């Protein structure tokens, strides 16, 4: 049931979710220089560790004009790109500097951001500190959303009742929050009751209301109930049907292995697509891939390219991933070539999808070949990828190719000291190399490895296990471990017993 709840949460707000990080949501093509604005100064600061306040203060200190509308647009954009820390920082700066008199709507935005960044307790403090005239339906609704997000059922329902008692005009958003709460807490049987309460109280359900109810039935695999709500939604004169709802329905049909119905739902979804809605095309492409519809993946991608001015990295990631799911690696590599020449900001996640796809198929030669080509073209490759390819070669017993990949991995780590390879990958490599490579090769690799990473106990243990499996003595490894100031623990003792049993 917990798995169902997770899937419901993923589907409920499908339209608002991004396929990628905030970095990808940026304009990713090369463009001519534009007039510097406050927005253009703030927007590129994607690193969450970079503070916004110095840039904002500098703008003011140099005598440049600050318009409240522009600052609010910056906050809106940062929220849309899920840069909540930065959005909160800008909102707090605007309030502190008195850029404008905060309205209840402004307070609601800040309250929501506080909840996202610091949690509902801090949001409560902010709410309690508001003047009475600012405690409106907007700010009450924002605090309710904070409770729902953190599954605080008792607080959320109590707060909801208080909103009713105060006579606030409740919108579909408020009821949708309660539906979301029941989905998040795996009380899906209560979702339809909320929909009925809405209608009883004269509040017209919106698309999200119906979608939540559809998903509550889908999560229980009550297809008949789901279809009943869908039919009601289609017959509601206040509703304009959207692609989003039909893709949610298609998801549940796929989960129930009702593939013909899923395909019909996708046809309806495509008819509802607004021409330039890239996110809608992304969903359609992904679902067609899950259904094994290669021709439809290619067709919808072609349609997207014909109607959208440009394709974001998000779009390329979606179509490449879909083609890899379908084992259409040749087609995926064609799209990769197209993406590289598109002028978009280089994002290694795009080729990495193909590399990981090759590795899952055991095609380590093809994965290495792609990495080599990217390196030759001076495109960034990541240490983890080389490490995973090295592991795959080890599984196949090709120690030489594995060591070659590790040499490249080492050089990348030395070039970019801020790049860190997953320690688990290191441990698996050490285990495999310890077992299959000669002692001299192992010692040489370990010395190179120590040039840029501190060996921990887990790494030494992996190396010991590899030595034991390869029939080698671990005395030298144990000495090196102690020389690095790492004492034996219970796991070390178990490994030593393992060696004795092997003798």
Coordinates of C-alpha atoms in Angstrom, one line a residue:
X1 CA 0.0 0.0 0.0
X2 CA 2.9 2.3 0.7
X3 CA 4.1 1.8 -2.9
X4 CA 0.7 2.7 -4.1
X5 CA 0.7 5.9 -2.1
X6 CA 4.0 6.9 -3.5
X7 CA 2.8 6.3 -7.1
X8 CA -0.3 8.4 -6.3
X9 CA 1.7 11.2 -5.0
X10 CA 3.9 11.1 -8.1
X11 CA 0.9 11.2 -10.4
X12 CA -1.4 13.7 -8.6
X13 CA 0.5 16.8 -9.6
X14 CA 2.0 15.4 -12.8
X15 CA 1.6 18.7 -14.7
X16 CA 3.6 20.8 -12.3
X17 CA 6.5 18.4 -11.9
X18 CA 9.7 19.0 -13.8
X19 CA 11.5 16.1 -15.5
X20 CA 14.9 17.6 -14.6
X21 CA 16.6 19.9 -12.2
X22 CA 16.2 23.7 -12.3
X23 CA 19.4 24.0 -14.3
X24 CA 17.7 22.4 -17.3
X25 CA 14.6 24.6 -17.1
X26 CA 16.8 27.6 -18.1
X27 CA 17.0 28.8 -21.6
X28 CA 19.6 26.5 -22.9
X29 CA 20.5 27.9 -26.3
X30 CA 23.2 30.4 -27.2
X31 CA 21.7 33.8 -27.4
X32 CA 22.9 37.3 -28.2
X33 CA 23.7 39.7 -25.3
X34 CA 20.7 41.4 -23.8
X35 CA 20.4 44.5 -21.6
X36 CA 21.4 43.6 -18.1
X37 CA 18.4 43.5 -15.7
X38 CA 18.0 42.4 -12.1
X39 CA 16.4 39.3 -13.4
X40 CA 19.4 38.5 -15.7
X41 CA 21.8 39.0 -12.7
X42 CA 19.9 36.7 -10.4
X43 CA 18.7 34.0 -12.8
X44 CA 22.1 32.3 -13.6
X45 CA 23.0 31.8 -9.9
X46 CA 21.8 28.2 -9.8
X47 CA 24.2 27.0 -7.1
X48 CA 22.1 26.7 -4.0
X49 CA 25.2 27.6 -1.9
X50 CA 25.5 31.0 -3.6
X51 CA 23.7 33.8 -1.7
X52 CA 21.3 36.1 -3.6
X53 CA 21.5 39.0 -1.1
X54 CA 24.9 40.4 -2.2
X55 CA 23.7 40.6 -5.8
X56 CA 20.5 42.3 -4.7
X57 CA 22.3 44.7 -2.4
X58 CA 24.9 45.6 -5.1
X59 CA 22.1 46.4 -7.5
X60 CA 20.6 48.8 -5.0
X61 CA 23.9 50.3 -3.9
X62 CA 24.9 51.1 -7.5
X63 CA 21.8 53.3 -7.8
X64 CA 19.8 51.0 -10.1
X65 CA 16.0 51.0 -9.8
X66 CA 14.2 48.1 -8.2
X67 CA 10.6 47.5 -9.2
X68 CA 8.5 45.3 -7.0
X69 CA 6.9 43.7 -10.0
X70 CA 10.3 42.5 -11.2
X71 CA 11.3 41.1 -7.8
X72 CA 8.0 39.3 -7.6
X73 CA 8.6 37.8 -11.0
X74 CA 12.0 36.7 -9.9
X75 CA 10.4 34.9 -6.9
X76 CA 7.8 33.3 -9.2
X77 CA 10.5 32.1 -11.6
X78 CA 12.7 30.7 -8.8
X79 CA 9.7 28.8 -7.3
X80 CA 8.8 27.4 -10.7
X81 CA 12.3 26.2 -11.1
X82 CA 12.2 24.6 -7.6
X83 CA 14.9 27.0 -6.3
X84 CA 13.0 27.4 -3.0
X85 CA 16.0 28.6 -0.9
X86 CA 16.8 31.3 -3.3
X87 CA 13.1 32.3 -3.7
X88 CA 12.8 32.6 0.1
X89 CA 16.0 34.7 0.3
X90 CA 14.7 37.1 -2.3
X91 CA 11.2 37.3 -0.7
X92 CA 12.8 38.0 2.7
X93 CA 15.0 40.6 1.2
X94 CA 12.1 42.3 -0.5
X95 CA 10.2 42.4 2.8
X96 CA 13.2 43.6 4.8
X97 CA 14.1 46.4 2.4
X98 CA 10.5 47.6 2.1
X99 CA 10.4 47.3 -1.7
X100 CA 6.7 47.1 -1.4
X101 CA 4.0 46.8 1.3
X102 CA 3.4 43.1 1.7
X103 CA -0.1 42.0 0.8
X104 CA -1.7 38.8 2.2
X105 CA -0.7 37.1 -1.1
X106 CA 2.9 38.1 -0.6
X107 CA 2.8 36.7 2.9
X108 CA 1.2 33.5 1.6
X109 CA 4.1 33.1 -0.9
X110 CA 6.7 33.6 1.8
X111 CA 4.9 31.3 4.3
X112 CA 4.8 28.6 1.7
X113 CA 8.5 29.0 1.0
X114 CA 9.3 28.9 4.7
X115 CA 7.4 25.6 4.9
X116 CA 9.3 24.2 2.0
X117 CA 12.7 25.3 3.3
X118 CA 12.4 25.1 7.1
X119 CA 9.3 23.0 7.7
X120 CA 5.8 23.6 9.1
X121 CA 6.9 24.7 12.6
X122 CA 8.8 27.7 11.2
X123 CA 5.8 28.4 8.9
X124 CA 3.5 28.4 12.0
X125 CA 5.7 30.9 13.7
X126 CA 5.6 33.2 10.7
X127 CA 1.8 32.8 10.4
X128 CA 1.3 33.5 14.2
X129 CA 3.4 36.7 13.8
X130 CA 1.1 38.1 11.1
X131 CA -1.2 41.0 11.7
X132 CA -4.9 40.0 11.9
X133 CA -5.7 41.7 8.7
X134 CA -3.1 39.5 6.9
X135 CA -4.6 36.3 8.2
X136 CA -6.8 35.8 5.2
X137 CA -7.9 32.7 3.2
X138 CA -4.6 33.1 1.3
X139 CA -2.3 32.8 4.3
X140 CA -4.5 30.2 6.0
X141 CA -4.4 28.2 2.8
X142 CA -0.6 28.5 2.6
X143 CA -0.2 27.1 6.1
X144 CA -2.7 24.3 5.3
X145 CA -0.5 23.4 2.4
X146 CA 2.6 23.2 4.7
X147 CA 0.8 20.8 7.0
X148 CA -0.3 18.6 4.1
X149 CA 3.1 18.5 2.5
X150 CA 4.5 17.1 5.8
X151 CA 1.6 14.7 6.3
X152 CA 0.5 16.5 9.6
X153 CA -3.0 15.0 9.4
X154 CA -4.3 16.2 12.8
X155 CA -3.0 19.8 12.3
X156 CA -4.2 19.9 8.7
X157 CA -7.8 18.8 9.4
X158 CA -8.0 21.0 12.5
X159 CA -6.8 24.0 10.4
X160 CA -9.2 23.1 7.7
X161 CA -12.1 23.2 10.2
X162 CA -10.9 26.6 11.5
X163 CA -11.0 27.9 7.9
X164 CA -14.6 26.8 7.6
X165 CA -15.5 28.3 11.0
X166 CA -14.1 31.7 10.0
X167 CA -16.3 31.7 7.0
X168 CA -13.6 31.8 4.3
X169 CA -14.8 31.1 0.8
X170 CA -13.1 27.8 0.2
X171 CA -11.7 27.2 -3.3
X172 CA -11.0 23.9 -5.1
X173 CA -7.3 24.4 -4.1
X174 CA -8.2 24.0 -0.4
X175 CA -10.2 20.8 -1.0
X176 CA -7.5 19.5 -3.3
X177 CA -5.0 19.9 -0.4
X178 CA -7.2 17.6 1.8
X179 CA -7.4 15.1 -1.1
X180 CA -3.6 15.3 -1.4
X181 CA -3.3 14.7 2.4
X182 CA -5.4 11.5 2.2
X183 CA -3.3 10.3 -0.8
X184 CA 0.0 11.0 1.0
X185 CA -1.2 9.2 4.2
X186 CA -2.6 6.3 2.2
X187 CA -6.2 7.0 3.1
X188 CA -7.3 6.9 -0.5
X189 CA -10.9 5.7 0.4
X190 CA -11.6 9.2 1.8
X191 CA -10.7 11.1 -1.4
X192 CA -14.0 10.7 -3.1
X193 CA -15.8 11.8 0.0
X194 CA -13.9 15.1 -0.2
X195 CA -15.0 15.5 -3.9
X196 CA -18.6 14.9 -2.8
X197 CA -18.3 17.4 0.0
X198 CA -17.0 20.0 -2.5
X199 CA -20.0 19.6 -4.7
X200 CA -22.4 19.6 -1.7
X201 CA -20.9 22.9 -0.6
X202 CA -21.2 24.5 -4.0
X203 CA -17.5 24.4 -4.9
X204 CA -17.0 23.2 -8.4
X205 CA -14.2 20.6 -8.7
X206 CA -11.3 21.6 -11.0
X207 CA -9.1 19.3 -13.1
X208 CA -6.8 18.6 -10.2
X209 CA -9.8 17.6 -8.0
X210 CA -10.9 15.0 -10.5
X211 CA -7.4 13.8 -11.2
X212 CA -6.8 13.2 -7.5
X213 CA -10.0 11.2 -7.3
X214 CA -9.1 9.2 -10.5
X215 CA -5.7 8.4 -9.0
X216 CA -7.3 7.3 -5.7
X217 CA -9.3 4.6 -7.6
X218 CA -6.4 3.8 -9.9
X219 CA -4.2 3.2 -6.9
X220 CA -6.6 0.5 -5.7
X221 CA -6.8 -0.9 -9.2
X222 CA -10.5 -0.1 -9.1
X223 CA -10.7 0.6 -12.9
X224 CA -14.5 0.8 -12.9
X225 CA -14.4 3.5 -10.2
X226 CA -11.7 5.3 -12.1
X227 CA -13.6 5.3 -15.3
X228 CA -16.8 6.5 -13.6
X229 CA -15.0 9.6 -12.3
X230 CA -13.4 10.2 -15.7
X231 CA -16.8 10.0 -17.3
X232 CA -18.2 12.5 -14.7
X233 CA -15.3 14.8 -15.4
X234 CA -15.8 14.6 -19.2
X235 CA -19.5 15.5 -18.7
X236 CA -18.8 18.4 -16.4
X237 CA -19.6 21.6 -18.3
X238 CA -17.1 23.6 -16.1
X239 CA -14.2 21.4 -17.1
X240 CA -11.9 21.7 -20.1
X241 CA -10.3 18.3 -20.6
X242 CA -6.5 18.2 -20.7
X243 CA -3.8 15.9 -21.7
X244 CA -2.6 15.6 -18.2
X245 CA -5.7 13.7 -17.0
X246 CA -5.6 11.2 -19.8
X247 CA -1.9 10.5 -19.2
X248 CA -2.8 9.8 -15.5
X249 CA -5.5 7.4 -16.7
X250 CA -3.1 5.8 -19.2
X251 CA -0.6 5.3 -16.3
X252 CA -3.1 3.3 -14.3
X253 CA -4.2 1.3 -17.4
X254 CA -0.6 0.3 -17.9
X255 CA -0.3 -0.6 -14.2
X256 CA -3.3 -2.9 -14.7
X257 CA -1.9 -4.3 -18.0
X258 CA -4.9 -2.9 -19.9
X259 CA -2.7 -1.9 -22.8
X260 CA -5.5 -1.2 -25.4
X261 CA -7.2 1.1 -23.0
X262 CA -3.9 2.8 -22.3
X263 CA -3.3 3.4 -26.0
X264 CA -6.8 4.9 -26.4
X265 CA -6.2 7.2 -23.4
X266 CA -2.9 8.4 -25.0
X267 CA -4.8 9.1 -28.3
X268 CA -7.2 11.3 -26.3
X269 CA -4.3 13.0 -24.5
X270 CA -2.6 13.8 -27.8
X271 CA -5.7 15.5 -29.1
X272 CA -5.8 17.7 -26.0
X273 CA -2.1 18.8 -26.4
X274 CA -1.5 22.5 -26.8
X275 CA 0.9 22.7 -29.6
X276 CA 3.9 24.2 -27.8
X277 CA 3.5 22.3 -24.5
X278 CA 6.8 20.5 -24.4
X279 CA 6.1 18.8 -21.0
X280 CA 3.0 17.2 -22.5
X281 CA 5.0 15.7 -25.4
X282 CA 7.5 14.4 -22.8
X283 CA 4.8 12.5 -21.0
X284 CA 3.4 11.1 -24.2
X285 CA 6.8 9.9 -25.3
X286 CA 7.6 8.3 -22.0
X287 CA 4.2 6.5 -21.9
X288 CA 4.5 5.2 -25.4
X289 CA 7.9 3.9 -24.5
X290 CA 6.4 1.9 -21.6
X291 CA 3.9 0.5 -24.0
X292 CA 6.6 -0.5 -26.5
X293 CA 5.4 1.9 -29.1
X294 CA 8.6 2.8 -30.9
X295 CA 6.9 4.3 -33.9
X296 CA 4.8 6.5 -31.7
X297 CA 7.8 7.7 -29.7
X298 CA 9.5 8.7 -33.0
X299 CA 6.3 10.2 -34.4
X300 CA 5.5 12.3 -31.2
X301 CA 9.1 13.5 -31.0
X302 CA 8.9 14.6 -34.6
X303 CA 5.7 16.5 -33.9
X304 CA 7.3 18.2 -30.9
X305 CA 10.2 19.4 -33.0
X306 CA 7.9 20.7 -35.7
X307 CA 5.8 22.8 -33.3
X308 CA 8.2 23.8 -30.5
X309 CA 10.8 26.5 -31.3
X310 CA 13.5 24.6 -29.5
X311 CA 14.0 21.5 -27.4
X312 CA 15.3 21.7 -23.9
X313 CA 17.7 19.2 -22.4
X314 CA 14.7 17.9 -20.5
X315 CA 13.1 17.0 -23.9
X316 CA 16.3 15.2 -25.1
X317 CA 16.6 13.3 -21.9
X318 CA 13.0 12.1 -22.2
X319 CA 13.3 10.9 -25.8
X320 CA 16.8 9.3 -25.4
X321 CA 15.6 7.5 -22.2
X322 CA 12.5 6.3 -24.1
X323 CA 14.6 4.9 -27.0
X324 CA 17.0 3.2 -24.6
X325 CA 14.0 1.5 -22.8
X326 CA 13.0 0.2 -26.3
X327 CA 16.6 -1.0 -26.9
X328 CA 16.7 1.4 -29.9
X329 CA 20.4 2.4 -29.2
X330 CA 21.2 3.4 -32.8
X331 CA 18.2 5.8 -32.8
X332 CA 19.2 7.1 -29.4
X333 CA 22.7 7.8 -30.6
X334 CA 21.3 9.7 -33.5
X335 CA 19.3 11.9 -31.1
X336 CA 22.5 12.3 -29.0
X337 CA 24.4 13.6 -32.0
X338 CA 21.5 16.0 -32.8
X339 CA 21.5 17.3 -29.2
X340 CA 25.3 17.9 -29.2
X341 CA 24.9 20.1 -32.3
X342 CA 21.8 21.9 -30.9
X343 CA 23.7 24.5 -29.0
X344 CA 22.1 23.5 -25.7
X345 CA 24.1 23.7 -22.6
X346 CA 26.1 20.5 -22.3
X347 CA 24.6 18.1 -19.7
X348 CA 26.3 14.8 -19.3
X349 CA 23.1 13.2 -18.2
X350 CA 22.0 13.0 -21.8
X351 CA 24.8 10.6 -23.0
X352 CA 24.9 8.9 -19.6
X353 CA 21.4 7.5 -20.3
X354 CA 22.8 5.6 -23.3
X355 CA 26.0 4.6 -21.4
X356 CA 23.9 3.1 -18.6
X357 CA 21.7 1.4 -21.1
X358 CA 24.6 -0.3 -22.7
X359 CA 25.9 -1.4 -19.3
X360 CA 22.6 -2.9 -18.3
X361 CA 22.8 -5.0 -21.5
X362 CA 26.4 -6.0 -20.7
X363 CA 27.7 -4.0 -23.7
X364 CA 30.7 -2.5 -22.0
X365 CA 32.6 -2.1 -25.3
X366 CA 29.9 0.1 -26.7
X367 CA 29.7 2.1 -23.5
X368 CA 33.5 2.7 -23.5
X369 CA 33.4 3.6 -27.2
X370 CA 30.8 6.3 -26.5
X371 CA 32.9 7.6 -23.6
X372 CA 36.0 7.7 -25.8
X373 CA 34.2 9.6 -28.6
X374 CA 32.9 12.1 -26.1
X375 CA 36.3 12.6 -24.6
X376 CA 37.8 12.9 -28.1
X377 CA 35.3 15.7 -28.9
X378 CA 36.3 17.4 -25.7
X379 CA 32.9 16.7 -24.0
X380 CA 32.8 16.2 -20.3
X381 CA 32.7 12.7 -19.0
X382 CA 32.2 11.8 -15.4
X383 CA 34.4 9.6 -13.2
X384 CA 31.4 7.4 -12.0
X385 CA 30.7 6.4 -15.6
X386 CA 34.2 5.3 -16.2
X387 CA 34.1 3.4 -12.9
X388 CA 30.9 1.6 -13.9
X389 CA 32.3 0.6 -17.2
X390 CA 35.5 -0.6 -15.5
X391 CA 33.3 -2.7 -13.2
X392 CA 31.5 -4.3 -16.2
X393 CA 34.8 -5.2 -17.8
X394 CA 35.8 -6.8 -14.6
X395 CA 32.7 -8.9 -14.6
X396 CA 33.6 -10.1 -18.0
X397 CA 37.2 -10.9 -16.9
X398 CA 38.8 -8.2 -19.1
X399 CA 41.2 -6.9 -16.5
X400 CA 43.2 -4.9 -19.0
X401 CA 40.2 -2.9 -20.3
X402 CA 39.1 -2.4 -16.7
X403 CA 42.4 -1.0 -15.7
X404 CA 42.4 1.3 -18.8
X405 CA 39.1 2.7 -17.7
X406 CA 40.3 3.2 -14.2
X407 CA 43.4 5.1 -15.5
X408 CA 41.0 7.5 -17.2
X409 CA 38.9 7.8 -14.1
X410 CA 42.0 8.7 -12.1
X411 CA 43.0 11.4 -14.6
X412 CA 39.5 12.9 -14.4
X413 CA 39.6 13.0 -10.6
X414 CA 42.9 14.8 -10.7
X415 CA 41.6 17.3 -13.2
X416 CA 38.4 18.1 -11.3
X417 CA 39.1 17.6 -7.6
X418 CA 35.5 18.6 -6.8
X419 CA 34.1 15.6 -8.7
X420 CA 33.6 12.7 -6.4
X421 CA 33.1 9.1 -7.5
X422 CA 30.6 7.0 -5.5
X423 CA 32.6 5.2 -2.7
X424 CA 30.5 2.1 -3.3
X425 CA 31.8 2.0 -6.9
X426 CA 35.3 2.3 -5.6
X427 CA 34.8 -0.6 -3.2
X428 CA 33.4 -2.8 -5.9
X429 CA 36.3 -2.0 -8.2
X430 CA 38.8 -2.7 -5.4
X431 CA 37.1 -6.0 -4.7
X432 CA 37.1 -7.0 -8.4
X433 CA 40.6 -5.8 -9.1
X434 CA 42.0 -7.4 -5.9
X435 CA 40.5 -10.7 -7.1
X436 CA 41.3 -10.7 -10.8
X437 CA 44.4 -8.5 -11.3
X438 CA 48.0 -9.3 -10.5
X439 CA 49.5 -8.1 -7.2
X440 CA 51.8 -5.5 -9.0
X441 CA 48.9 -4.1 -11.0
X442 CA 46.8 -3.8 -7.9
X443 CA 49.5 -2.1 -5.9
X444 CA 50.1 0.3 -8.7
X445 CA 46.4 1.2 -9.0
X446 CA 46.1 1.6 -5.2
X447 CA 49.0 4.1 -5.1
X448 CA 47.4 6.1 -7.9
X449 CA 44.1 6.0 -6.2
X450 CA 45.6 7.3 -3.0
X451 CA 46.8 10.4 -4.8
X452 CA 43.3 11.9 -4.8
X453 CA 41.1 9.9 -2.4
X454 CA 41.6 9.0 1.3
X455 CA 41.3 5.3 1.7
X456 CA 38.7 4.3 4.4
X457 CA 38.1 1.1 6.1
X458 CA 35.4 0.0 3.6
X459 CA 37.8 0.3 0.7
X460 CA 40.5 -1.7 2.5
X461 CA 38.0 -4.4 3.4
X462 CA 36.9 -4.6 -0.2
X463 CA 40.5 -4.9 -1.4
X464 CA 41.1 -7.7 1.2
X465 CA 38.0 -9.6 0.1
X466 CA 39.2 -9.4 -3.5
X467 CA 42.6 -10.7 -2.5
X468 CA 41.1 -13.6 -0.6
X469 CA 38.8 -14.5 -3.5
X470 CA 41.8 -14.4 -5.8
X471 CA 43.9 -16.6 -3.6
X472 CA 46.3 -13.8 -2.5
X473 CA 47.8 -13.0 0.9
X474 CA 46.2 -9.9 2.6
X475 CA 49.1 -9.2 5.0
X476 CA 50.4 -6.2 3.0
X477 CA 46.9 -4.7 2.7
X478 CA 46.4 -5.0 6.4
X479 CA 49.7 -3.3 7.1
X480 CA 48.8 -0.5 4.8
X481 CA 45.5 0.0 6.5
X482 CA 47.1 0.2 9.9
X483 CA 49.8 2.6 8.5
X484 CA 46.9 4.9 7.5
X485 CA 45.8 4.9 11.1
X486 CA 42.8 2.6 10.6
X487 CA 42.5 -0.1 13.3
X488 CA 41.0 -3.5 12.9
X489 CA 37.3 -3.8 13.7
X490 CA 34.8 -6.7 13.9
X491 CA 34.5 -6.8 10.1
X492 CA 38.3 -6.9 9.7
X493 CA 38.4 -9.9 12.1
X494 CA 35.7 -11.6 10.1
X495 CA 37.7 -11.1 6.9
X496 CA 40.8 -12.6 8.6
X497 CA 38.8 -15.6 9.6
X498 CA 37.6 -15.9 6.0
X499 CA 41.2 -16.0 4.9
X500 CA 42.1 -18.7 7.4
X501 CA 39.1 -20.8 6.2
X502 CA 40.3 -20.4 2.6
X503 CA 43.8 -21.8 3.5

